[in-house]
Coordinates of C-alpha atoms in Angstrom, one line a residue:
Chain A
M1 CA 0.3 37.3 -30.3
N2 CA -2.1 39.3 -28.1
D3 CA -5.3 37.3 -28.4
I4 CA -6.9 38.1 -25.1
P5 CA -10.5 36.7 -25.7
G6 CA -8.9 33.5 -27.0
L7 CA -6.7 33.3 -24.0
V8 CA -9.7 33.8 -21.6
F9 CA -11.7 31.2 -23.6
D10 CA -8.8 28.6 -23.4
F11 CA -8.4 29.2 -19.7
L12 CA -12.1 28.7 -19.0
L13 CA -12.2 25.6 -21.2
A14 CA -9.2 24.2 -19.3
V15 CA -10.8 24.9 -16.0
I16 CA -14.1 23.2 -17.1
L17 CA -12.2 20.2 -18.5
L18 CA -10.3 19.7 -15.2
R19 CA -13.5 20.1 -13.2
V20 CA -15.3 17.5 -15.3
A21 CA -12.4 15.1 -15.1
W22 CA -12.2 15.5 -11.3
R23 CA -16.0 15.0 -11.0
L24 CA -16.0 11.9 -13.1
L25 CA -13.0 10.3 -11.5
S26 CA -14.3 10.9 -8.0
S27 CA -17.9 9.9 -8.8
S28 CA -19.4 7.1 -6.7
D29 CA -22.1 6.5 -9.3
L30 CA -21.0 4.6 -12.4
F31 CA -23.6 6.0 -14.8
R32 CA -22.8 9.5 -13.8
A33 CA -19.1 8.9 -14.4
V34 CA -19.8 7.5 -17.9
V35 CA -22.0 10.4 -18.9
L36 CA -19.4 12.9 -17.6
F37 CA -16.8 11.1 -19.6
I38 CA -18.8 11.5 -22.8
A39 CA -19.2 15.2 -22.0
F40 CA -15.4 15.3 -21.3
G41 CA -14.7 13.9 -24.7
L42 CA -16.8 16.5 -26.5
L43 CA -15.2 19.3 -24.5
L44 CA -11.8 17.9 -25.5
A45 CA -12.9 18.1 -29.1
I46 CA -13.4 21.9 -28.6
A47 CA -9.9 22.1 -27.0
W48 CA -8.4 20.3 -30.1
V49 CA -10.0 22.9 -32.4
R50 CA -8.5 25.6 -30.3
L51 CA -5.1 23.9 -30.7
D52 CA -5.5 24.1 -34.5
A53 CA -6.0 20.3 -34.8
P54 CA -9.3 19.7 -36.7
D55 CA -8.5 16.1 -37.7
V56 CA -8.0 15.2 -34.1
A57 CA -11.1 17.1 -33.1
L58 CA -13.2 15.1 -35.6
A59 CA -11.7 11.8 -34.3
E60 CA -12.1 12.7 -30.7
A61 CA -15.8 13.6 -31.1
A62 CA -16.5 10.5 -33.2
I63 CA -14.3 7.9 -31.5
G64 CA -13.3 9.3 -28.2
A65 CA -16.8 10.5 -27.1
G66 CA -19.1 8.6 -29.5
V67 CA -17.8 5.1 -29.8
T68 CA -16.2 4.9 -26.4
G69 CA -19.4 6.3 -24.9
A70 CA -21.4 3.5 -26.6
L71 CA -19.0 0.9 -25.4
L72 CA -19.1 2.1 -21.8
L73 CA -22.9 2.3 -21.8
I74 CA -23.4 -1.2 -23.2
A75 CA -20.8 -2.5 -20.6
L76 CA -22.9 -0.8 -17.8
A77 CA -26.0 -2.5 -19.1
R78 CA -24.3 -5.9 -19.3
M79 CA -22.9 -5.4 -15.7
A80 CA -26.4 -4.9 -14.4
E81 CA -27.5 -8.2 -16.1
I82 CA -24.7 -10.5 -14.9
R83 CA -26.1 -12.5 -12.0
H84 CA -23.7 -14.3 -9.7
S85 CA -24.4 -16.0 -6.4
A86 CA -21.6 -14.0 -4.7
T87 CA -22.6 -10.6 -6.1
E88 CA -22.7 -8.1 -3.4
L89 CA -26.2 -6.6 -3.0
A90 CA -24.6 -3.1 -2.6
E91 CA -22.8 -3.5 -5.9
R92 CA -26.0 -4.4 -7.8
L93 CA -27.9 -1.6 -6.2
A94 CA -25.1 0.8 -7.1
V95 CA -25.4 0.0 -10.8
L96 CA -29.1 -0.2 -10.9
R97 CA -30.1 2.5 -8.5
R98 CA -27.0 4.7 -8.1
G99 CA -25.9 3.9 -4.6
R100 CA -22.8 5.2 -2.9
F101 CA -19.4 3.8 -2.3
R102 CA -17.1 5.0 0.4
I103 CA -13.9 6.6 -1.1
T104 CA -10.7 6.6 1.0
I105 CA -8.0 9.3 0.8
R106 CA -4.4 8.1 0.9
P107 CA -1.9 10.8 1.9
V108 CA 1.2 9.2 0.6
L109 CA -0.3 8.7 -2.8
L110 CA -1.4 12.3 -2.9
I111 CA 2.0 13.6 -2.0
L112 CA 3.7 11.4 -4.6
V113 CA 1.2 12.4 -7.3
T114 CA 1.7 16.1 -6.4
I115 CA 5.5 15.8 -6.7
L116 CA 5.1 14.1 -10.1
G117 CA 2.7 16.9 -11.2
V118 CA 5.2 19.6 -10.2
M119 CA 8.1 17.9 -12.0
L120 CA 6.0 17.5 -15.1
L121 CA 5.0 21.2 -15.1
S122 CA 8.5 22.4 -14.5
T123 CA 9.8 20.4 -17.5
L124 CA 6.9 21.4 -19.8
L125 CA 6.7 25.1 -19.1
V126 CA 10.2 25.7 -20.4
M127 CA 9.2 24.5 -23.8
Q128 CA 10.6 26.8 -26.5
P129 CA 8.7 28.0 -29.6
G130 CA 9.8 26.0 -32.6
E131 CA 8.6 24.8 -36.0
G132 CA 9.0 21.1 -35.3
L133 CA 8.7 18.8 -38.3
Q134 CA 6.2 21.0 -40.2
P135 CA 8.8 22.4 -42.7
A136 CA 10.1 18.9 -43.4
V137 CA 6.6 17.6 -44.1
A138 CA 5.7 20.6 -46.2
E139 CA 8.8 20.1 -48.3
R140 CA 8.0 16.5 -49.3
L141 CA 4.2 16.9 -49.4
G142 CA 4.2 17.0 -53.2
E143 CA 5.6 13.5 -53.5
S144 CA 3.3 12.0 -50.9
G145 CA 0.3 11.5 -53.1
V146 CA -2.1 13.6 -51.0
D147 CA -2.4 17.3 -50.3
H148 CA -3.2 17.3 -46.6
P149 CA -0.2 17.1 -44.3
V150 CA -1.8 14.9 -41.6
T151 CA -3.0 12.4 -44.1
A152 CA 0.4 12.4 -45.8
V153 CA 2.1 11.7 -42.4
L154 CA -0.4 9.0 -41.5
L155 CA -0.5 7.0 -44.7
N156 CA 2.9 7.7 -46.3
F157 CA 5.6 9.1 -44.1
R158 CA 4.6 7.2 -41.0
A159 CA 2.6 4.4 -42.6
W160 CA 4.2 1.8 -40.4
D161 CA 2.6 3.4 -37.3
T162 CA -0.8 3.4 -39.0
L163 CA -0.4 -0.3 -40.0
L164 CA 0.4 -1.1 -36.4
E165 CA -2.5 0.9 -35.2
L166 CA -4.9 -1.1 -37.4
S167 CA -3.3 -4.2 -36.0
V168 CA -4.0 -3.1 -32.5
L169 CA -7.6 -2.6 -33.4
L170 CA -7.7 -6.1 -34.8
L171 CA -6.0 -7.5 -31.7
A172 CA -8.6 -5.9 -29.5
V173 CA -11.5 -7.5 -31.4
L174 CA -9.7 -10.8 -31.4
G175 CA -9.3 -10.5 -27.6
V176 CA -12.9 -9.7 -27.1
W177 CA -14.0 -12.6 -29.3
S178 CA -11.7 -15.0 -27.4
L179 CA -13.6 -14.2 -24.2
R180 CA -16.6 -15.8 -25.9
R181 CA -19.5 -14.5 -23.9
H182 CA -22.4 -15.2 -26.2
A183 CA -25.2 -13.5 -24.3
P184 CA -27.7 -11.6 -26.3
L185 CA -27.5 -7.8 -26.1
P186 CA -29.1 -6.4 -23.0
V187 CA -31.2 -4.1 -25.1
R188 CA -35.0 -4.1 -25.5
A189 CA -36.6 -3.4 -28.8
V190 CA -38.2 0.0 -28.8
P191 CA -41.9 0.1 -29.6
G192 CA -43.3 2.8 -31.9
P193 CA -42.4 4.3 -35.2
V194 CA -39.7 6.9 -34.1
M195 CA -36.7 4.5 -33.9
P196 CA -37.2 2.8 -37.3
G197 CA -38.0 6.1 -38.9
M198 CA -35.0 7.8 -37.5
V199 CA -32.7 4.9 -38.5
R200 CA -34.2 4.9 -42.0
L201 CA -33.4 8.6 -42.3
L202 CA -30.0 8.7 -40.6
L203 CA -28.3 5.6 -41.9
P204 CA -28.1 6.6 -45.6
V205 CA -27.0 10.1 -44.6
A206 CA -24.3 8.5 -42.3
V207 CA -23.0 6.3 -45.2
V208 CA -22.8 9.3 -47.5
I209 CA -21.1 11.5 -44.9
G210 CA -18.7 8.7 -44.1
F211 CA -17.6 8.3 -47.7
Y212 CA -17.4 12.1 -48.1
L213 CA -15.1 12.4 -45.1
L214 CA -13.0 9.5 -46.5
W215 CA -12.6 11.2 -49.8
L216 CA -12.0 14.6 -48.2
G217 CA -9.1 13.3 -46.2
A218 CA -6.8 13.7 -49.2
H219 CA -6.9 17.5 -49.1
A220 CA -8.7 18.6 -45.9
P221 CA -9.3 17.3 -42.4
G222 CA -10.9 13.9 -42.6
G223 CA -9.7 10.5 -43.5
A224 CA -10.1 6.8 -42.9
F225 CA -10.4 6.8 -39.1
Q226 CA -13.1 9.5 -38.8
A227 CA -15.0 7.9 -41.7
G228 CA -14.6 4.4 -40.1
A229 CA -15.9 5.8 -36.8
I230 CA -19.0 7.2 -38.5
F231 CA -19.7 3.8 -40.2
G232 CA -19.2 2.1 -36.8
A233 CA -21.7 4.5 -35.2
A234 CA -24.2 3.9 -38.0
G235 CA -23.8 0.2 -37.4
V236 CA -24.4 0.5 -33.7
L237 CA -27.5 2.6 -34.4
W238 CA -28.8 0.0 -36.7
I239 CA -28.2 -2.8 -34.1
L240 CA -29.9 -0.8 -31.4
S241 CA -33.0 -0.4 -33.6
R242 CA -33.4 -4.2 -34.0
P243 CA -31.6 -6.0 -31.2
R244 CA -33.4 -9.3 -31.5
D245 CA -33.4 -10.2 -35.2
L246 CA -30.0 -9.1 -36.4
P247 CA -28.9 -10.5 -39.7
I248 CA -25.3 -11.2 -38.8
P249 CA -23.2 -12.4 -41.7
P250 CA -21.4 -15.8 -41.2
A251 CA -18.2 -15.9 -39.2
A252 CA -15.9 -16.2 -42.1
V253 CA -17.2 -13.0 -43.7
V254 CA -16.9 -11.1 -40.4
R255 CA -13.3 -12.4 -39.8
L256 CA -12.3 -11.4 -43.3
G257 CA -13.9 -8.0 -43.0
V258 CA -12.1 -7.0 -39.8
S259 CA -8.7 -8.2 -41.0
A260 CA -9.0 -6.9 -44.6
G261 CA -7.5 -3.5 -43.7
V262 CA -4.4 -4.8 -42.1
L263 CA -3.9 -7.5 -44.7
L264 CA -4.1 -5.2 -47.6
F265 CA -1.9 -2.6 -46.0
F266 CA 0.7 -5.2 -45.2
A267 CA 0.5 -6.7 -48.7
I268 CA 1.1 -3.3 -50.3
G269 CA 4.0 -2.7 -47.9
V270 CA 5.7 -6.0 -48.9
A271 CA 5.0 -5.3 -52.5
G272 CA 6.8 -2.0 -52.1
L273 CA 9.7 -3.8 -50.5
L274 CA 9.9 -6.3 -53.4
G275 CA 9.6 -3.5 -55.9
G276 CA 12.6 -1.7 -54.6
F277 CA 10.9 1.2 -52.9
G278 CA 11.5 0.0 -49.3
Y279 CA 9.0 -1.5 -46.9
L280 CA 5.8 0.5 -47.2
G281 CA 7.3 2.7 -49.9
Y282 CA 5.0 3.7 -52.7
P283 CA 6.1 4.2 -56.4
P284 CA 5.6 8.0 -56.7
P285 CA 3.2 8.1 -59.6
W286 CA 0.9 5.6 -57.8
S287 CA 1.1 6.9 -54.3
G288 CA -2.2 8.7 -54.4
M289 CA -4.1 5.7 -55.8
L290 CA -2.5 3.3 -53.3
I291 CA -3.3 5.6 -50.4
L292 CA -6.9 5.7 -51.5
V293 CA -7.2 2.0 -51.8
I294 CA -5.6 1.5 -48.4
E295 CA -7.9 4.1 -46.9
V296 CA -11.1 2.6 -48.3
T297 CA -10.3 -0.9 -47.1
A298 CA -9.2 0.4 -43.7
T299 CA -12.4 2.5 -43.3
L300 CA -14.6 -0.5 -43.9
S301 CA -12.5 -2.7 -41.6
I302 CA -12.6 0.0 -38.9
G303 CA -16.4 0.3 -39.1
L304 CA -16.9 -3.4 -38.9
T305 CA -14.4 -3.7 -36.0
L306 CA -16.1 -1.0 -34.0
V307 CA -19.5 -2.7 -34.4
A308 CA -17.9 -6.1 -33.5
L309 CA -16.4 -4.5 -30.3
F310 CA -19.8 -3.2 -29.4
L311 CA -21.5 -6.5 -30.0
G312 CA -18.9 -8.5 -28.0
G313 CA -19.4 -12.2 -27.9
A314 CA -18.1 -14.4 -30.7
P315 CA -18.8 -14.6 -34.4
R316 CA -21.9 -16.6 -35.2
G317 CA -21.5 -20.3 -35.5
E318 CA -18.6 -20.6 -33.0
P319 CA -18.8 -22.5 -29.7
S320 CA -19.2 -20.2 -26.8
G321 CA -18.9 -20.3 -23.0
D322 CA -22.1 -20.1 -20.9
H323 CA -22.9 -17.2 -18.7
N324 CA -21.0 -18.4 -15.6
G325 CA -17.8 -18.5 -17.6
R326 CA -17.0 -22.1 -18.0
L327 CA -15.6 -22.8 -21.4
S328 CA -17.5 -25.2 -23.5
Chain B
M1 CA -22.4 45.1 -41.1
I2 CA -22.5 41.4 -41.8
D3 CA -20.3 40.8 -38.7
A4 CA -22.8 42.7 -36.6
A5 CA -25.7 40.5 -37.8
T6 CA -23.6 37.4 -37.0
I7 CA -22.8 38.7 -33.5
V8 CA -26.4 39.5 -32.8
L9 CA -27.8 36.2 -34.1
V10 CA -25.1 34.1 -32.4
T11 CA -25.7 35.9 -29.1
I12 CA -29.4 35.3 -29.2
G13 CA -28.8 31.7 -30.0
L14 CA -26.5 31.5 -27.0
A15 CA -29.2 33.0 -24.8
F16 CA -31.5 30.2 -25.9
F17 CA -28.9 27.6 -25.0
I18 CA -28.5 29.2 -21.6
A19 CA -32.2 29.1 -21.1
G20 CA -32.3 25.4 -22.0
T21 CA -29.5 24.7 -19.6
I22 CA -31.2 26.5 -16.8
G23 CA -34.3 24.5 -17.6
L24 CA -32.2 21.3 -17.4
L25 CA -31.0 22.3 -14.0
R26 CA -34.1 23.8 -12.4
F27 CA -37.1 21.8 -13.7
P28 CA -38.5 19.1 -11.4
D29 CA -38.8 16.0 -13.6
V30 CA -37.6 14.3 -16.8
Y31 CA -40.3 15.4 -19.1
T32 CA -40.1 19.2 -18.4
R33 CA -36.4 19.0 -18.6
L34 CA -36.5 17.2 -21.9
H35 CA -39.0 19.8 -23.2
A36 CA -36.8 22.7 -22.2
L37 CA -33.6 21.2 -23.4
T38 CA -34.7 20.0 -26.8
K39 CA -36.8 23.0 -27.9
A40 CA -34.3 25.6 -26.6
D41 CA -31.3 23.8 -28.0
N42 CA -32.8 23.3 -31.5
L43 CA -33.8 26.9 -31.8
G44 CA -30.5 28.1 -30.4
L45 CA -28.5 26.0 -32.9
G46 CA -30.8 27.3 -35.7
L47 CA -30.0 30.9 -34.8
I48 CA -26.3 30.2 -34.5
V49 CA -26.3 28.5 -37.9
I50 CA -28.2 31.4 -39.5
G51 CA -25.8 33.8 -37.9
L52 CA -22.7 31.9 -39.2
A53 CA -24.1 31.4 -42.7
P54 CA -23.0 34.9 -44.0
Q55 CA -19.5 34.1 -42.8
A56 CA -19.2 31.0 -44.9
D57 CA -16.8 30.8 -47.8
S58 CA -19.2 29.2 -50.3
I59 CA -22.7 28.1 -50.9
A60 CA -21.6 24.5 -50.2
A61 CA -20.4 25.5 -46.7
V62 CA -23.9 27.1 -46.0
F63 CA -25.5 23.8 -47.1
K64 CA -23.2 21.9 -44.8
L65 CA -24.2 24.2 -41.9
L66 CA -27.9 23.7 -42.6
L67 CA -27.3 19.9 -42.9
I68 CA -25.7 19.9 -39.4
W69 CA -28.7 21.8 -38.0
F70 CA -31.1 19.3 -39.7
L71 CA -29.2 16.3 -38.3
V72 CA -29.2 17.7 -34.8
L73 CA -32.9 18.4 -35.1
V74 CA -33.6 14.8 -36.1
A75 CA -31.3 13.2 -33.6
G76 CA -32.4 15.5 -30.8
A77 CA -36.1 14.9 -31.4
A78 CA -35.6 11.1 -31.6
A79 CA -33.4 11.0 -28.5
C80 CA -35.9 13.2 -26.6
H81 CA -38.7 10.8 -27.6
L82 CA -36.7 7.7 -26.6
V83 CA -35.7 9.1 -23.2
A84 CA -39.3 10.1 -22.5
Q85 CA -40.6 6.7 -23.6
R86 CA -38.2 4.9 -21.4
A87 CA -39.0 7.1 -18.4
W88 CA -42.7 6.5 -19.0
H89 CA -42.1 2.7 -19.1
R90 CA -40.2 2.9 -15.8
G91 CA -43.3 4.4 -14.3
K92 CA -42.1 8.0 -13.6
S93 CA -45.1 10.2 -13.4
Chain C
M1 CA 0.9 35.9 -24.9
S2 CA -0.2 32.5 -26.2
S3 CA -2.4 30.1 -24.4
L4 CA 0.1 27.2 -24.7
P5 CA 1.0 27.2 -21.0
V6 CA -2.7 26.9 -20.2
F7 CA -2.9 23.7 -22.3
L8 CA 0.4 22.3 -21.1
T9 CA -0.6 22.8 -17.5
A10 CA -4.1 21.3 -18.1
G11 CA -2.6 18.3 -19.8
A12 CA -0.1 17.7 -17.0
L13 CA -3.0 18.0 -14.4
L14 CA -5.2 15.7 -16.4
F15 CA -2.4 13.1 -16.4
V16 CA -1.9 13.4 -12.7
F17 CA -5.6 13.3 -11.9
G18 CA -5.9 10.2 -13.9
L19 CA -2.9 8.5 -12.3
H20 CA -4.2 9.2 -8.9
A21 CA -7.6 7.8 -9.7
L22 CA -6.0 4.8 -11.3
V23 CA -4.3 3.8 -8.1
A24 CA -6.8 5.1 -5.5
R25 CA -10.1 3.9 -6.9
K26 CA -10.9 0.2 -6.9
H27 CA -13.7 -0.2 -9.3
L28 CA -12.4 -1.4 -12.7
L29 CA -14.7 0.9 -14.7
I30 CA -13.4 4.0 -13.0
R31 CA -9.9 2.7 -13.5
I32 CA -10.6 2.4 -17.2
L33 CA -11.9 5.9 -17.3
A34 CA -8.8 7.1 -15.4
L35 CA -6.6 5.5 -18.0
N36 CA -8.5 7.4 -20.7
V37 CA -8.2 10.7 -18.9
M38 CA -4.4 10.1 -18.5
G39 CA -4.2 9.5 -22.2
S40 CA -6.2 12.7 -22.9
G41 CA -3.7 14.6 -20.8
V42 CA -0.8 13.2 -22.9
F43 CA -2.6 14.1 -26.1
M44 CA -3.1 17.7 -24.9
I45 CA 0.6 18.0 -24.2
L46 CA 1.5 16.6 -27.6
L47 CA -0.9 18.9 -29.4
A48 CA 0.2 22.0 -27.4
G49 CA 3.8 21.1 -28.5
A50 CA 2.6 20.9 -32.1
A51 CA 1.1 24.3 -32.0
R52 CA 4.1 26.1 -30.6
G53 CA 5.4 27.5 -33.9
T54 CA 4.1 30.6 -35.5
G55 CA 3.0 29.1 -38.8
P56 CA 0.9 26.0 -39.5
P57 CA 1.0 23.4 -36.8
D58 CA 3.3 20.4 -36.9
P59 CA 1.4 17.5 -38.5
V60 CA 3.4 14.7 -37.0
P61 CA 2.0 15.0 -33.4
H62 CA -1.4 15.3 -34.9
A63 CA -0.9 11.9 -36.6
L64 CA 0.5 10.5 -33.3
V65 CA -2.6 11.7 -31.3
L66 CA -5.0 10.3 -33.9
T67 CA -3.2 7.0 -33.6
G68 CA -3.4 7.3 -29.8
I69 CA -7.1 7.9 -29.9
V70 CA -7.8 4.7 -31.9
V71 CA -5.4 2.7 -29.7
A72 CA -7.2 4.1 -26.6
V73 CA -10.6 2.9 -27.8
S74 CA -9.2 -0.5 -28.7
A75 CA -7.7 -0.9 -25.2
T76 CA -10.9 0.4 -23.6
A77 CA -13.0 -2.1 -25.5
L78 CA -10.8 -5.0 -24.5
A79 CA -10.5 -3.8 -20.9
L80 CA -14.3 -3.5 -20.6
A81 CA -14.7 -7.1 -21.9
L82 CA -12.2 -8.3 -19.3
M83 CA -14.0 -6.3 -16.6
L84 CA -17.3 -8.0 -17.4
R85 CA -15.5 -11.4 -17.3
V86 CA -14.0 -10.6 -13.9
R87 CA -17.4 -9.6 -12.6
A88 CA -19.1 -12.8 -14.0
L89 CA -16.4 -14.9 -12.3
T90 CA -16.0 -13.2 -9.0
G91 CA -19.2 -11.2 -8.5
H92 CA -17.8 -7.7 -8.3
A93 CA -15.8 -5.5 -10.8
G94 CA -12.5 -5.2 -8.9
L95 CA -9.1 -7.0 -8.7
P96 CA -9.4 -10.2 -6.7
D97 CA -6.8 -9.4 -4.1
E98 CA -8.2 -5.9 -3.2
A99 CA -10.7 -5.3 -0.5
R100 CA -14.3 -4.7 -1.5
G101 CA -15.9 -1.3 -1.3
D102 CA -14.2 1.3 -3.3

């Protein structure tokens, strides 16, 4: 296939990606590293489009660049706020006013890493053209309950991986909650009409787009994770517009919300086992409906989990440690 | 014919993006940079959207493109305002 | 001539860049970013492998990478919370037995 402009574009994109990655990893300023990382995520999304992977591109832009960027920025803000008697003055200045660290070069590490890189490249570049599993998936697509191959793989053929993935997300939020820092968000309320006006406009649009992406996943790129990321982003935006008087639901509701996706998915899996279709097997006439039910619950759980990860702390009404880390 | 219009409009849109990026790199302070970036990027994106609209498969796709432009307009303007407000509170002249 | 070798090389280089930074840099936030960059390198290699046929791409690596992105954000969130905890307890965001100053 002689696609010279495409080849040039891909080459330039790869060079830019590597340059941005180099700059962010060698940066001595944390804020600059985070901003470069967000840009890196967006450039990666373009690379995924070039590799004919639109679902991954959507997820990378929403989750990899968007949600991860928000988590990194709120962590930076929290770092600047933590006061400790032993905090190095240079460290605090570095976060607040972008000071400089000294970076050491280690020759042995460089040599080892270069050898590893050469070995990786020599193995990868002999990769032969091949169809992989695409024909196998296309052959069974009709029985899967959806029309889009990636969704079929995610929620039917490899449903076990997706269930475990949702469990990992749940574990992450449980881990963050168990650290129990209950400090308020280091965010100041923004004066003026622009923030509330924008939120009032964007939040309903985000909800509609989220549900649209969820429904679209059955026959086009889209699905539960991208939609869940949009709901999470909408939640974060809403929180940032009113950081001081958040109407947080009681702890029981939040706990049920983040675990609902995993629990329902697992229940359907066990029901399939009891019904004779194997663990996580769906009865063929119902597979489309079951997948839709799983996806809707998973989307809501993912959105709530991402917001909970952003907020940190512990669910309201639970005992928490104080700022110096002693458990209550 | 339609392809020619697309190429022309997208190229002019790209020129606006380049102008905005040059503004980001060359202007002296936050406010002028925000001004260059937001205005040029919004206009550039609008031209790209109008250039791509004839290539779309259906009216629904055209509406989606316009919706994208509208959302970027809103988010860009709000972000520009918030950054400028924060810079002002921090005392940057 | 396809652009697959470009992406395979870029993926391998991203992995190696990330690995170097993971060991060489001391600040925990940079290490978290390095882990993410390594992950992105692996994703690029997987997706390049998915695109090596002539027809539609292989959907199974797409699903794997999608799963990988979600797992990466979960790990990043937990790692950031742990980093904040380390900083609150020791005063700087680095492993306790390593010397200060990146």
